[in-house]
């Protein structure tokens, strides 16, 4: 190991890789939330309840596909670059959020909904003021799972030219440069753990105070 | 006030209708209790009034207006609704929970705050301690008070209560019942109250509607129902102690008779003669400064004649046998047994205004039975 | 790429496919077995102490967050592990820590206290309680953890190709380097089918081991 290589990896290579990696994560998770939460809400409305199970089963199957395989499958279909990587990762980050959105909304006590309805709150109001706030911690926990997942599989996105921390690691493996490996892998681990910690902190913060007791 | 006309509710895939051809007119300003065994359709009926459930056929009108022609959310905002499970929003404070309907009405903030405080106090809760708490920090009884307060927030003329006190312990339930009755004297709401507990129905109801398998079996005042149960179902449902239950409907002053004879302690030896003159069988004894000492029956006087000290002792044994005019008859009966006494003196404040014996209670119940 | 390419590839490389599949499964199998031997007792032990449960579960959770490629890369730089099976196995066992410990712990903790209380009150011995109550009632949750572990391990094992494992992941890595699409896609499909198949089969078993009385409302 040489300090020179280490310094080069950390200061010359890592900033760009880290930025690319963050972009992949932020874009993928943002789109995943925008799709999954409304989908979860829709699938818990009485009209579409039947579709819920089907959707969950499909997403469950998608989820079982190994990350390396989904990245490999994205290449011939979508080509090289960040966009295909985001789409591939998106497929698998939907499930935890949709599943948790559904679980969170279903978990809201029917008595509370009944009382809200009996007081004349409209369905929209009940959704926005009662169901979503009460389901929020669980939805957020789904977002957390998805985020950790995307950070992790995001390292493989380098294989199809999306850049990111995977570039450093792959480079390090190809040339056997432990400095590159340590910087790339270390930053990836730190990023995943930091995001996980911050999101679970947010999750606790967002839990309505009345529900923290017990 | 609330009029149900030929209401039938048939659920899909069920052989029997949940409610069958029900017509019922619920009078204004009174408590009407819907009672019956579980599954008799009473909750369904209640929920058809605020359109939580839509009837299969028939109409519900409130003040002459067909509810199905109104906007269901608007309708519900104007009707108080209390359920057994309460359903307080767990992520909102008590004050915020009570403020829900006023907020739907877009009341100004100050008005909401004032009304919330008023209701918390009215429900007998500690204002400062309760306002900012969350539902999970309250006891079951306190939560249900908040539930009732929330339903009364905009002072709706109608309240629907579905087994409101079913989930609280018996002591708290009794308190809540008493307080609702006390409140009702002032607020005079039209309350439709569902319960499966006949005792609660008798206690709370101005009128009781008894249901069985989706059909109205009997409608009437508690007195009517206890006196003349329509058929064996009602008889069984109200229980074989219906006469004892009926006692609950009356207070001491309903059955008491006037005091016929008051005797000063110094005139004890002439008590017999005085009773004879007054045509009564009992005399109440007062001391020199007019304090009540107890009572003495004619038979006791005759048996112990001559032994003044013995008679005085007998009188003093009934020293405590006085109750207030508002005492319920079962309590009075229990006290008669407890004091092993033939009579109770009935007090209005500090004044002796009547007396009550086993015979009076019997006569009263009998008279009502014969009506 | 056409279906013909795909079949062609399968035909020409049958032996390699079998070899890689074999390697893949021996890695997955040994990782899962060692993980069960280590983590199940740990999970059971943790039910005795809330303090340690929080610590160990926290650690497992943190390890679980580490991207798999990072984990392999870090292990490779440690001389005792280096390139090859040792690193791969060690990484897979570390990943299995979270789902296995968590599910065993939850499974044991989730059994209604009053049921155990009642059993003890009827005079059941601890061994009997374990056998007749904790295992049947906790098994579905534990099995769900086992299922996640197997499917996850199968997927991550493919990534170990980058640290020298010759398994199904190799088709993908080789295919990428050589721009051999049929090779890459075939590898991805085989491994996907295996993962989905395992998940489905284990899912069916999971459903069937839920005691009848608990199946209502599921």
PDB file of N, CA, C and O in Angstrom, chain C residues 18-82:
ATOM      1  N   UNK C  18     -22.862 -26.172 -15.794  1.00  0.00           N
ATOM      2  CA  UNK C  18     -22.992 -27.101 -14.674  1.00  0.00           C
ATOM      3  C   UNK C  18     -21.899 -26.844 -13.625  1.00  0.00           C
ATOM      4  O   UNK C  18     -22.172 -26.804 -12.424  1.00  0.00           O
ATOM      5  N   UNK C  19     -20.701 -26.590 -14.115  1.00  0.00           N
ATOM      6  CA  UNK C  19     -19.602 -26.348 -13.184  1.00  0.00           C
ATOM      7  C   UNK C  19     -19.875 -25.099 -12.337  1.00  0.00           C
ATOM      8  O   UNK C  19     -19.762 -25.108 -11.108  1.00  0.00           O
ATOM      9  N   UNK C  20     -20.268 -24.012 -13.028  1.00  0.00           N
ATOM     10  CA  UNK C  20     -20.519 -22.759 -12.324  1.00  0.00           C
ATOM     11  C   UNK C  20     -21.684 -22.894 -11.327  1.00  0.00           C
ATOM     12  O   UNK C  20     -21.631 -22.384 -10.219  1.00  0.00           O
ATOM     13  N   UNK C  21     -22.725 -23.601 -11.823  1.00  0.00           N
ATOM     14  CA  UNK C  21     -23.883 -23.775 -10.935  1.00  0.00           C
ATOM     15  C   UNK C  21     -23.462 -24.540  -9.680  1.00  0.00           C
ATOM     16  O   UNK C  21     -23.837 -24.189  -8.561  1.00  0.00           O
ATOM     17  N   UNK C  22     -22.654 -25.595  -9.922  1.00  0.00           N
ATOM     18  CA  UNK C  22     -22.176 -26.375  -8.778  1.00  0.00           C
ATOM     19  C   UNK C  22     -21.403 -25.510  -7.816  1.00  0.00           C
ATOM     20  O   UNK C  22     -21.649 -25.522  -6.600  1.00  0.00           O
ATOM     21  N   UNK C  23     -20.478 -24.719  -8.345  1.00  0.00           N
ATOM     22  CA  UNK C  23     -19.690 -23.828  -7.486  1.00  0.00           C
ATOM     23  C   UNK C  23     -20.586 -22.859  -6.722  1.00  0.00           C
ATOM     24  O   UNK C  23     -20.392 -22.602  -5.545  1.00  0.00           O
ATOM     25  N   UNK C  24     -21.552 -22.329  -7.460  1.00  0.00           N
ATOM     26  CA  UNK C  24     -22.466 -21.361  -6.857  1.00  0.00           C
ATOM     27  C   UNK C  24     -23.162 -21.997  -5.650  1.00  0.00           C
ATOM     28  O   UNK C  24     -23.210 -21.428  -4.570  1.00  0.00           O
ATOM     29  N   UNK C  25     -23.678 -23.208  -5.897  1.00  0.00           N
ATOM     30  CA  UNK C  25     -24.459 -23.823  -4.821  1.00  0.00           C
ATOM     31  C   UNK C  25     -23.617 -24.269  -3.644  1.00  0.00           C
ATOM     32  O   UNK C  25     -24.059 -24.168  -2.502  1.00  0.00           O
ATOM     33  N   UNK C  26     -22.387 -24.767  -3.926  1.00  0.00           N
ATOM     34  CA  UNK C  26     -21.580 -25.154  -2.764  1.00  0.00           C
ATOM     35  C   UNK C  26     -21.276 -23.931  -1.896  1.00  0.00           C
ATOM     36  O   UNK C  26     -21.311 -24.008  -0.672  1.00  0.00           O
ATOM     37  N   UNK C  27     -21.021 -22.792  -2.561  1.00  0.00           N
ATOM     38  CA  UNK C  27     -20.764 -21.574  -1.783  1.00  0.00           C
ATOM     39  C   UNK C  27     -21.994 -21.176  -0.970  1.00  0.00           C
ATOM     40  O   UNK C  27     -21.916 -20.943   0.239  1.00  0.00           O
ATOM     41  N   UNK C  28     -23.155 -21.128  -1.667  1.00  0.00           N
ATOM     42  CA  UNK C  28     -24.387 -20.720  -0.986  1.00  0.00           C
ATOM     43  C   UNK C  28     -24.702 -21.693   0.155  1.00  0.00           C
ATOM     44  O   UNK C  28     -24.994 -21.279   1.283  1.00  0.00           O
ATOM     45  N   UNK C  29     -24.617 -22.983  -0.144  1.00  0.00           N
ATOM     46  CA  UNK C  29     -24.978 -23.988   0.848  1.00  0.00           C
ATOM     47  C   UNK C  29     -24.076 -23.904   2.076  1.00  0.00           C
ATOM     48  O   UNK C  29     -24.553 -23.887   3.215  1.00  0.00           O
ATOM     49  N   UNK C  30     -22.749 -23.809   1.825  1.00  0.00           N
ATOM     50  CA  UNK C  30     -21.879 -23.762   3.004  1.00  0.00           C
ATOM     51  C   UNK C  30     -22.109 -22.481   3.798  1.00  0.00           C
ATOM     52  O   UNK C  30     -22.122 -22.499   5.032  1.00  0.00           O
ATOM     53  N   UNK C  31     -22.335 -21.366   3.078  1.00  0.00           N
ATOM     54  CA  UNK C  31     -22.581 -20.112   3.794  1.00  0.00           C
ATOM     55  C   UNK C  31     -23.845 -20.220   4.648  1.00  0.00           C
ATOM     56  O   UNK C  31     -23.857 -19.835   5.825  1.00  0.00           O
ATOM     57  N   UNK C  32     -24.904 -20.784   4.064  1.00  0.00           N
ATOM     58  CA  UNK C  32     -26.173 -20.854   4.793  1.00  0.00           C
ATOM     59  C   UNK C  32     -26.056 -21.790   6.000  1.00  0.00           C
ATOM     60  O   UNK C  32     -26.508 -21.476   7.097  1.00  0.00           O
ATOM     61  N   UNK C  33     -25.398 -22.941   5.783  1.00  0.00           N
ATOM     62  CA  UNK C  33     -25.290 -23.897   6.894  1.00  0.00           C
ATOM     63  C   UNK C  33     -24.467 -23.310   8.045  1.00  0.00           C
ATOM     64  O   UNK C  33     -24.888 -23.340   9.213  1.00  0.00           O
ATOM     65  N   UNK C  34     -23.304 -22.734   7.697  1.00  0.00           N
ATOM     66  CA  UNK C  34     -22.477 -22.146   8.763  1.00  0.00           C
ATOM     67  C   UNK C  34     -23.250 -21.027   9.460  1.00  0.00           C
ATOM     68  O   UNK C  34     -23.251 -20.909  10.687  1.00  0.00           O
ATOM     69  N   UNK C  35     -23.959 -20.208   8.659  1.00  0.00           N
ATOM     70  CA  UNK C  35     -24.737 -19.110   9.241  1.00  0.00           C
ATOM     71  C   UNK C  35     -25.777 -19.631  10.221  1.00  0.00           C
ATOM     72  O   UNK C  35     -25.943 -19.091  11.321  1.00  0.00           O
ATOM     73  N   UNK C  36     -26.485 -20.693   9.824  1.00  0.00           N
ATOM     74  CA  UNK C  36     -27.516 -21.246  10.717  1.00  0.00           C
ATOM     75  C   UNK C  36     -26.884 -21.714  12.017  1.00  0.00           C
ATOM     76  O   UNK C  36     -27.382 -21.418  13.106  1.00  0.00           O
ATOM     77  N   UNK C  37     -25.766 -22.425  11.886  1.00  0.00           N
ATOM     78  CA  UNK C  37     -25.106 -22.965  13.074  1.00  0.00           C
ATOM     79  C   UNK C  37     -24.686 -21.838  14.030  1.00  0.00           C
ATOM     80  O   UNK C  37     -24.807 -21.958  15.240  1.00  0.00           O
ATOM     81  N   UNK C  38     -24.209 -20.748  13.451  1.00  0.00           N
ATOM     82  CA  UNK C  38     -23.743 -19.656  14.325  1.00  0.00           C
ATOM     83  C   UNK C  38     -24.896 -18.775  14.797  1.00  0.00           C
ATOM     84  O   UNK C  38     -25.057 -18.509  15.983  1.00  0.00           O
ATOM     85  N   UNK C  39     -25.722 -18.300  13.838  1.00  0.00           N
ATOM     86  CA  UNK C  39     -26.636 -17.193  14.173  1.00  0.00           C
ATOM     87  C   UNK C  39     -27.912 -17.624  14.892  1.00  0.00           C
ATOM     88  O   UNK C  39     -28.478 -16.847  15.653  1.00  0.00           O
ATOM     89  N   UNK C  40     -28.391 -18.845  14.624  1.00  0.00           N
ATOM     90  CA  UNK C  40     -29.620 -19.248  15.312  1.00  0.00           C
ATOM     91  C   UNK C  40     -29.414 -19.304  16.834  1.00  0.00           C
ATOM     92  O   UNK C  40     -30.196 -18.714  17.584  1.00  0.00           O
ATOM     93  N   UNK C  41     -28.332 -19.960  17.320  1.00  0.00           N
ATOM     94  CA  UNK C  41     -28.124 -19.934  18.767  1.00  0.00           C
ATOM     95  C   UNK C  41     -27.939 -18.508  19.301  1.00  0.00           C
ATOM     96  O   UNK C  41     -28.438 -18.180  20.385  1.00  0.00           O
ATOM     97  N   UNK C  42     -27.249 -17.663  18.517  1.00  0.00           N
ATOM     98  CA  UNK C  42     -27.060 -16.281  18.967  1.00  0.00           C
ATOM     99  C   UNK C  42     -28.418 -15.587  19.116  1.00  0.00           C
ATOM    100  O   UNK C  42     -28.686 -14.929  20.121  1.00  0.00           O
ATOM    101  N   UNK C  43     -29.277 -15.786  18.127  1.00  0.00           N
ATOM    102  CA  UNK C  43     -30.609 -15.169  18.185  1.00  0.00           C
ATOM    103  C   UNK C  43     -31.381 -15.625  19.407  1.00  0.00           C
ATOM    104  O   UNK C  43     -32.017 -14.821  20.101  1.00  0.00           O
ATOM    105  N   UNK C  44     -31.300 -16.930  19.697  1.00  0.00           N
ATOM    106  CA  UNK C  44     -32.013 -17.452  20.870  1.00  0.00           C
ATOM    107  C   UNK C  44     -31.426 -16.879  22.159  1.00  0.00           C
ATOM    108  O   UNK C  44     -32.161 -16.494  23.078  1.00  0.00           O
ATOM    109  N   UNK C  45     -30.090 -16.805  22.198  1.00  0.00           N
ATOM    110  CA  UNK C  45     -29.432 -16.264  23.391  1.00  0.00           C
ATOM    111  C   UNK C  45     -29.855 -14.826  23.664  1.00  0.00           C
ATOM    112  O   UNK C  45     -30.025 -14.423  24.816  1.00  0.00           O
ATOM    113  N   UNK C  46     -30.014 -14.066  22.575  1.00  0.00           N
ATOM    114  CA  UNK C  46     -30.319 -12.643  22.731  1.00  0.00           C
ATOM    115  C   UNK C  46     -31.679 -12.402  23.396  1.00  0.00           C
ATOM    116  O   UNK C  46     -31.900 -11.338  23.963  1.00  0.00           O
ATOM    117  N   UNK C  47     -32.559 -13.387  23.315  1.00  0.00           N
ATOM    118  CA  UNK C  47     -33.866 -13.177  23.941  1.00  0.00           C
ATOM    119  C   UNK C  47     -33.722 -13.066  25.464  1.00  0.00           C
ATOM    120  O   UNK C  47     -34.635 -12.631  26.141  1.00  0.00           O
ATOM    121  N   UNK C  48     -32.552 -13.465  25.968  1.00  0.00           N
ATOM    122  CA  UNK C  48     -32.336 -13.415  27.421  1.00  0.00           C
ATOM    123  C   UNK C  48     -31.974 -12.011  27.898  1.00  0.00           C
ATOM    124  O   UNK C  48     -32.119 -11.690  29.075  1.00  0.00           O
ATOM    125  N   UNK C  49     -31.424 -11.208  27.001  1.00  0.00           N
ATOM    126  CA  UNK C  49     -30.951  -9.894  27.446  1.00  0.00           C
ATOM    127  C   UNK C  49     -31.304  -8.816  26.435  1.00  0.00           C
ATOM    128  O   UNK C  49     -30.808  -8.826  25.310  1.00  0.00           O
ATOM    129  N   UNK C  50     -32.155  -7.908  26.854  1.00  0.00           N
ATOM    130  CA  UNK C  50     -32.567  -6.832  25.949  1.00  0.00           C
ATOM    131  C   UNK C  50     -31.396  -5.934  25.576  1.00  0.00           C
ATOM    132  O   UNK C  50     -31.307  -5.451  24.457  1.00  0.00           O
ATOM    133  N   UNK C  51     -30.503  -5.730  26.548  1.00  0.00           N
ATOM    134  CA  UNK C  51     -29.375  -4.835  26.316  1.00  0.00           C
ATOM    135  C   UNK C  51     -28.507  -5.382  25.184  1.00  0.00           C
ATOM    136  O   UNK C  51     -28.189  -4.677  24.234  1.00  0.00           O
ATOM    137  N   UNK C  52     -28.141  -6.673  25.319  1.00  0.00           N
ATOM    138  CA  UNK C  52     -27.293  -7.282  24.304  1.00  0.00           C
ATOM    139  C   UNK C  52     -28.028  -7.429  22.989  1.00  0.00           C
ATOM    140  O   UNK C  52     -27.416  -7.320  21.912  1.00  0.00           O
ATOM    141  N   UNK C  53     -29.313  -7.685  23.060  1.00  0.00           N
ATOM    142  CA  UNK C  53     -30.100  -7.807  21.830  1.00  0.00           C
ATOM    143  C   UNK C  53     -29.989  -6.518  21.026  1.00  0.00           C
ATOM    144  O   UNK C  53     -29.726  -6.537  19.825  1.00  0.00           O
ATOM    145  N   UNK C  54     -30.151  -5.381  21.709  1.00  0.00           N
ATOM    146  CA  UNK C  54     -30.093  -4.099  21.015  1.00  0.00           C
ATOM    147  C   UNK C  54     -28.708  -3.901  20.397  1.00  0.00           C
ATOM    148  O   UNK C  54     -28.591  -3.485  19.239  1.00  0.00           O
ATOM    149  N   UNK C  55     -27.666  -4.236  21.147  1.00  0.00           N
ATOM    150  CA  UNK C  55     -26.304  -4.054  20.636  1.00  0.00           C
ATOM    151  C   UNK C  55     -26.043  -4.927  19.415  1.00  0.00           C
ATOM    152  O   UNK C  55     -25.591  -4.445  18.374  1.00  0.00           O
ATOM    153  N   UNK C  56     -26.314  -6.243  19.569  1.00  0.00           N
ATOM    154  CA  UNK C  56     -25.979  -7.175  18.491  1.00  0.00           C
ATOM    155  C   UNK C  56     -26.830  -6.905  17.255  1.00  0.00           C
ATOM    156  O   UNK C  56     -26.328  -6.906  16.128  1.00  0.00           O
ATOM    157  N   UNK C  57     -28.126  -6.626  17.474  1.00  0.00           N
ATOM    158  CA  UNK C  57     -28.987  -6.345  16.325  1.00  0.00           C
ATOM    159  C   UNK C  57     -28.534  -5.069  15.623  1.00  0.00           C
ATOM    160  O   UNK C  57     -28.582  -4.968  14.403  1.00  0.00           O
ATOM    161  N   UNK C  58     -28.096  -4.089  16.410  1.00  0.00           N
ATOM    162  CA  UNK C  58     -27.577  -2.850  15.824  1.00  0.00           C
ATOM    163  C   UNK C  58     -26.363  -3.129  14.949  1.00  0.00           C
ATOM    164  O   UNK C  58     -26.258  -2.635  13.822  1.00  0.00           O
ATOM    165  N   UNK C  59     -25.479  -3.949  15.477  1.00  0.00           N
ATOM    166  CA  UNK C  59     -24.271  -4.303  14.724  1.00  0.00           C
ATOM    167  C   UNK C  59     -24.645  -5.036  13.435  1.00  0.00           C
ATOM    168  O   UNK C  59     -24.157  -4.703  12.341  1.00  0.00           O
ATOM    169  N   UNK C  60     -25.539  -6.023  13.558  1.00  0.00           N
ATOM    170  CA  UNK C  60     -25.960  -6.804  12.393  1.00  0.00           C
ATOM    171  C   UNK C  60     -26.565  -5.892  11.348  1.00  0.00           C
ATOM    172  O   UNK C  60     -26.311  -6.021  10.144  1.00  0.00           O
ATOM    173  N   UNK C  61     -27.354  -4.941  11.826  1.00  0.00           N
ATOM    174  CA  UNK C  61     -28.022  -4.001  10.947  1.00  0.00           C
ATOM    175  C   UNK C  61     -26.992  -3.159  10.185  1.00  0.00           C
ATOM    176  O   UNK C  61     -27.126  -2.920   8.990  1.00  0.00           O
ATOM    177  N   UNK C  62     -25.980  -2.714  10.895  1.00  0.00           N
ATOM    178  CA  UNK C  62     -24.940  -1.896  10.270  1.00  0.00           C
ATOM    179  C   UNK C  62     -24.185  -2.700   9.218  1.00  0.00           C
ATOM    180  O   UNK C  62     -23.957  -2.225   8.101  1.00  0.00           O
ATOM    181  N   UNK C  63     -23.812  -3.923   9.580  1.00  0.00           N
ATOM    182  CA  UNK C  63     -23.103  -4.774   8.621  1.00  0.00           C
ATOM    183  C   UNK C  63     -23.946  -4.978   7.374  1.00  0.00           C
ATOM    184  O   UNK C  63     -23.467  -4.909   6.251  1.00  0.00           O
ATOM    185  N   UNK C  64     -25.254  -5.169   7.620  1.00  0.00           N
ATOM    186  CA  UNK C  64     -26.181  -5.444   6.523  1.00  0.00           C
ATOM    187  C   UNK C  64     -26.242  -4.280   5.537  1.00  0.00           C
ATOM    188  O   UNK C  64     -26.544  -4.462   4.367  1.00  0.00           O
ATOM    189  N   UNK C  65     -26.008  -3.065   6.050  1.00  0.00           N
ATOM    190  CA  UNK C  65     -26.062  -1.872   5.194  1.00  0.00           C
ATOM    191  C   UNK C  65     -24.910  -1.809   4.206  1.00  0.00           C
ATOM    192  O   UNK C  65     -25.014  -1.180   3.156  1.00  0.00           O
ATOM    193  N   UNK C  66     -23.777  -2.406   4.557  1.00  0.00           N
ATOM    194  CA  UNK C  66     -22.572  -2.257   3.736  1.00  0.00           C
ATOM    195  C   UNK C  66     -22.811  -2.866   2.357  1.00  0.00           C
ATOM    196  O   UNK C  66     -23.237  -4.012   2.247  1.00  0.00           O
ATOM    197  N   UNK C  67     -22.577  -2.099   1.314  1.00  0.00           N
ATOM    198  CA  UNK C  67     -22.762  -2.632  -0.036  1.00  0.00           C
ATOM    199  C   UNK C  67     -21.921  -3.897  -0.219  1.00  0.00           C
ATOM    200  O   UNK C  67     -20.784  -3.957   0.258  1.00  0.00           O
ATOM    201  N   UNK C  68     -22.471  -4.897  -0.905  1.00  0.00           N
ATOM    202  CA  UNK C  68     -21.777  -6.185  -0.975  1.00  0.00           C
ATOM    203  C   UNK C  68     -20.436  -6.070  -1.685  1.00  0.00           C
ATOM    204  O   UNK C  68     -19.457  -6.681  -1.270  1.00  0.00           O
ATOM    205  N   UNK C  69     -20.401  -5.247  -2.723  1.00  0.00           N
ATOM    206  CA  UNK C  69     -19.129  -5.079  -3.423  1.00  0.00           C
ATOM    207  C   UNK C  69     -18.089  -4.457  -2.483  1.00  0.00           C
ATOM    208  O   UNK C  69     -16.920  -4.838  -2.496  1.00  0.00           O
ATOM    209  N   UNK C  70     -18.536  -3.521  -1.655  1.00  0.00           N
ATOM    210  CA  UNK C  70     -17.639  -2.915  -0.677  1.00  0.00           C
ATOM    211  C   UNK C  70     -17.110  -3.954   0.283  1.00  0.00           C
ATOM    212  O   UNK C  70     -15.917  -3.999   0.598  1.00  0.00           O
ATOM    213  N   UNK C  71     -18.016  -4.794   0.748  1.00  0.00           N
ATOM    214  CA  UNK C  71     -17.634  -5.809   1.729  1.00  0.00           C
ATOM    215  C   UNK C  71     -16.562  -6.730   1.151  1.00  0.00           C
ATOM    216  O   UNK C  71     -15.531  -6.981   1.780  1.00  0.00           O
ATOM    217  N   UNK C  72     -16.823  -7.200  -0.066  1.00  0.00           N
ATOM    218  CA  UNK C  72     -15.830  -8.078  -0.698  1.00  0.00           C
ATOM    219  C   UNK C  72     -14.503  -7.338  -0.843  1.00  0.00           C
ATOM    220  O   UNK C  72     -13.429  -7.875  -0.543  1.00  0.00           O
ATOM    221  N   UNK C  73     -14.589  -6.107  -1.314  1.00  0.00           N
ATOM    222  CA  UNK C  73     -13.378  -5.337  -1.573  1.00  0.00           C
ATOM    223  C   UNK C  73     -12.567  -5.142  -0.300  1.00  0.00           C
ATOM    224  O   UNK C  73     -11.340  -5.272  -0.305  1.00  0.00           O
ATOM    225  N   UNK C  74     -13.270  -4.852   0.789  1.00  0.00           N
ATOM    226  CA  UNK C  74     -12.559  -4.633   2.050  1.00  0.00           C
ATOM    227  C   UNK C  74     -11.897  -5.929   2.515  1.00  0.00           C
ATOM    228  O   UNK C  74     -10.730  -5.948   2.911  1.00  0.00           O
ATOM    229  N   UNK C  75     -12.638  -7.034   2.430  1.00  0.00           N
ATOM    230  CA  UNK C  75     -12.092  -8.316   2.887  1.00  0.00           C
ATOM    231  C   UNK C  75     -10.849  -8.705   2.074  1.00  0.00           C
ATOM    232  O   UNK C  75      -9.887  -9.256   2.612  1.00  0.00           O
ATOM    233  N   UNK C  76     -10.890  -8.401   0.773  1.00  0.00           N
ATOM    234  CA  UNK C  76      -9.778  -8.766  -0.090  1.00  0.00           C
ATOM    235  C   UNK C  76      -8.472  -8.101   0.362  1.00  0.00           C
ATOM    236  O   UNK C  76      -7.396  -8.679   0.285  1.00  0.00           O
ATOM    237  N   UNK C  77      -8.596  -6.885   0.875  1.00  0.00           N
ATOM    238  CA  UNK C  77      -7.383  -6.170   1.288  1.00  0.00           C
ATOM    239  C   UNK C  77      -6.806  -6.727   2.584  1.00  0.00           C
ATOM    240  O   UNK C  77      -5.691  -6.383   2.962  1.00  0.00           O
ATOM    241  N   UNK C  78      -7.599  -7.550   3.302  1.00  0.00           N
ATOM    242  CA  UNK C  78      -7.077  -8.130   4.534  1.00  0.00           C
ATOM    243  C   UNK C  78      -6.296  -9.387   4.172  1.00  0.00           C
ATOM    244  O   UNK C  78      -6.861 -10.325   3.589  1.00  0.00           O
ATOM    245  N   UNK C  79      -5.018  -9.425   4.495  1.00  0.00           N
ATOM    246  CA  UNK C  79      -4.166 -10.535   4.054  1.00  0.00           C
ATOM    247  C   UNK C  79      -4.714 -11.906   4.454  1.00  0.00           C
ATOM    248  O   UNK C  79      -4.612 -12.856   3.670  1.00  0.00           O
ATOM    249  N   UNK C  80      -5.303 -12.033   5.625  1.00  0.00           N
ATOM    250  CA  UNK C  80      -5.799 -13.329   6.076  1.00  0.00           C
ATOM    251  C   UNK C  80      -6.906 -13.866   5.168  1.00  0.00           C
ATOM    252  O   UNK C  80      -7.128 -15.068   5.100  1.00  0.00           O
ATOM    253  N   UNK C  81      -7.613 -12.961   4.503  1.00  0.00           N
ATOM    254  CA  UNK C  81      -8.695 -13.409   3.625  1.00  0.00           C
ATOM    255  C   UNK C  81      -8.255 -13.457   2.176  1.00  0.00           C
ATOM    256  O   UNK C  81      -8.201 -14.519   1.573  1.00  0.00           O
ATOM    257  N   UNK C  82      -7.950 -12.289   1.605  1.00  0.00           N
ATOM    258  CA  UNK C  82      -7.465 -12.252   0.234  1.00  0.00           C
ATOM    259  C   UNK C  82      -8.520 -12.636  -0.791  1.00  0.00           C
ATOM    260  O   UNK C  82      -9.707 -12.791  -0.460  1.00  0.00           O
TER     261      UNK C  82
END
